[in-house]
C-alpha atoms as one frame of an Amber mdcrd trajectory, in Angstrom:
protein
  11.639 -10.094  10.530   8.731 -12.534  10.386   5.448 -10.613  10.102   3.978
 -12.074  13.305   7.091 -11.031  15.215   6.944  -7.618  13.534   3.373  -7.267
  14.704   4.393  -8.014  18.290   7.339  -5.622  18.002   5.179  -2.708  16.825
   2.508  -3.548  19.386   5.145  -3.314  22.123   6.474  -0.024  20.701   3.004
   1.535  20.736   2.821   0.878  24.476   6.159   2.558  25.170   6.733   6.244
  25.537   8.850   7.343  22.608  10.946  10.506  22.580   9.161  12.111  19.621
   5.684  10.559  19.349   4.371  13.214  16.975   7.076  12.310  14.487   7.110
   8.542  14.940   3.400   7.822  15.479   2.272   7.697  11.809   4.963   5.220
  10.761   4.627   3.169  13.950   0.874   2.673  13.612   1.082   2.153   9.845
   3.767  -0.518  10.293   1.667  -2.295  12.926  -1.401  -2.293  10.674   0.642
  -3.457   7.692   2.146  -6.320   9.709  -1.310  -7.416  10.911  -2.779  -7.314
   7.411   0.220  -9.223   6.015  -0.283 -12.018   8.547  -3.984 -12.138   7.645
  -3.104 -12.290   3.919  -0.697 -15.141   4.606  -3.447 -17.174   6.265  -5.888
 -16.286   3.492  -3.480 -17.681   0.888  -3.175 -20.883   2.928  -6.975 -21.168
   3.274  -6.894 -20.854   7.061  -9.828 -18.496   7.373 -10.166 -18.730  11.144
  -6.649 -17.388  11.688  -7.210 -14.796   8.981 -10.232 -13.473  10.868  -8.336
 -13.659  14.158  -5.497 -11.431  12.938  -7.833  -8.978  11.251  -9.895  -8.650
  14.431  -6.775  -8.478  16.585  -5.368  -5.608  14.535  -8.722  -3.810  14.588
  -9.186  -4.213  18.348  -5.610  -3.228  19.133  -6.133   0.071  17.330  -9.405
   0.592  19.197  -7.679  -0.141  22.515  -4.858   2.296  21.850  -7.298   4.934
  20.663  -9.266   4.671  23.918  -6.288   4.515  26.269  -5.710   7.925  27.823
  -2.218   6.865  28.971  -1.075   6.582  25.344   0.271   9.777  23.764  -2.329
  11.724  21.757  -0.251  11.485  18.568  -0.468   7.682  18.652  -4.153   7.791
  19.596  -4.889  10.097  16.650  -3.015   7.826  14.265  -4.904   4.788  15.540
  -8.172   6.596  14.823  -6.949   7.790  11.425  -5.783   4.328  10.340  -8.628
   2.300  11.820 -10.270   2.124   8.404  -7.583  -0.234   7.043  -8.366  -3.294
   9.183 -12.043  -2.294   9.180 -12.237  -2.483   5.385 -10.347  -5.789   5.402
 -12.854  -7.165   7.913 -15.749  -5.915   5.798 -14.333  -7.734   2.782 -13.761
 -10.875   4.848 -17.289 -10.913   6.291 -18.902 -10.207   2.911 -16.963 -13.089
   1.407 -18.023 -15.455   4.197 -21.641 -14.227   4.426 -21.309 -12.942   8.004
 -22.004  -9.264   7.422 -23.870  -9.000  10.757 -20.547  -9.502  12.563 -19.098
  -6.621  10.600 -21.993  -4.343  11.478 -21.507  -5.041  15.191 -17.773  -4.212
  14.870 -18.603  -1.054  12.958 -21.098  -0.021  15.639 -18.520  -0.659  18.374
 -15.910   1.424  16.543 -18.363   4.255  16.023 -19.372   4.361  19.680 -15.819
   4.160  20.970 -14.497   6.767  18.560 -17.205   9.195  19.654 -16.550   8.512
  23.331 -12.746   8.513  23.314 -11.964  10.683  20.312  -8.483  12.134  20.926
  -9.037  14.776  18.239 -11.987  16.581  19.809 -11.211  19.666  21.825 -11.984
  19.910  25.510 -14.416  22.699  26.296
């Protein structure tokens, strides 16, 4: 399966209600992140840095969206939070390479605020 199509496939699966989300969530989110990073690597090798940034940001924001969506099962939300570092580190590397570290800091701030607000791991009192 082409990596862009794989990315769309896993994105669609994360929206669906699966029978055993606690069991499938880690692999599902990891496969989505891997597909997004593979597409970004492809564009990096072909010196298309705009599309590389686009796919890195898309993967990052998709995980943030799923993490904040209360209609998504908690197992998937927890995995999105746990694996958010992967596209975040790739974006940090990208922005350091292209001397745009301010963009990274704004993304990092956004992720920090959203993870504190919508953290699926914290217990309700």
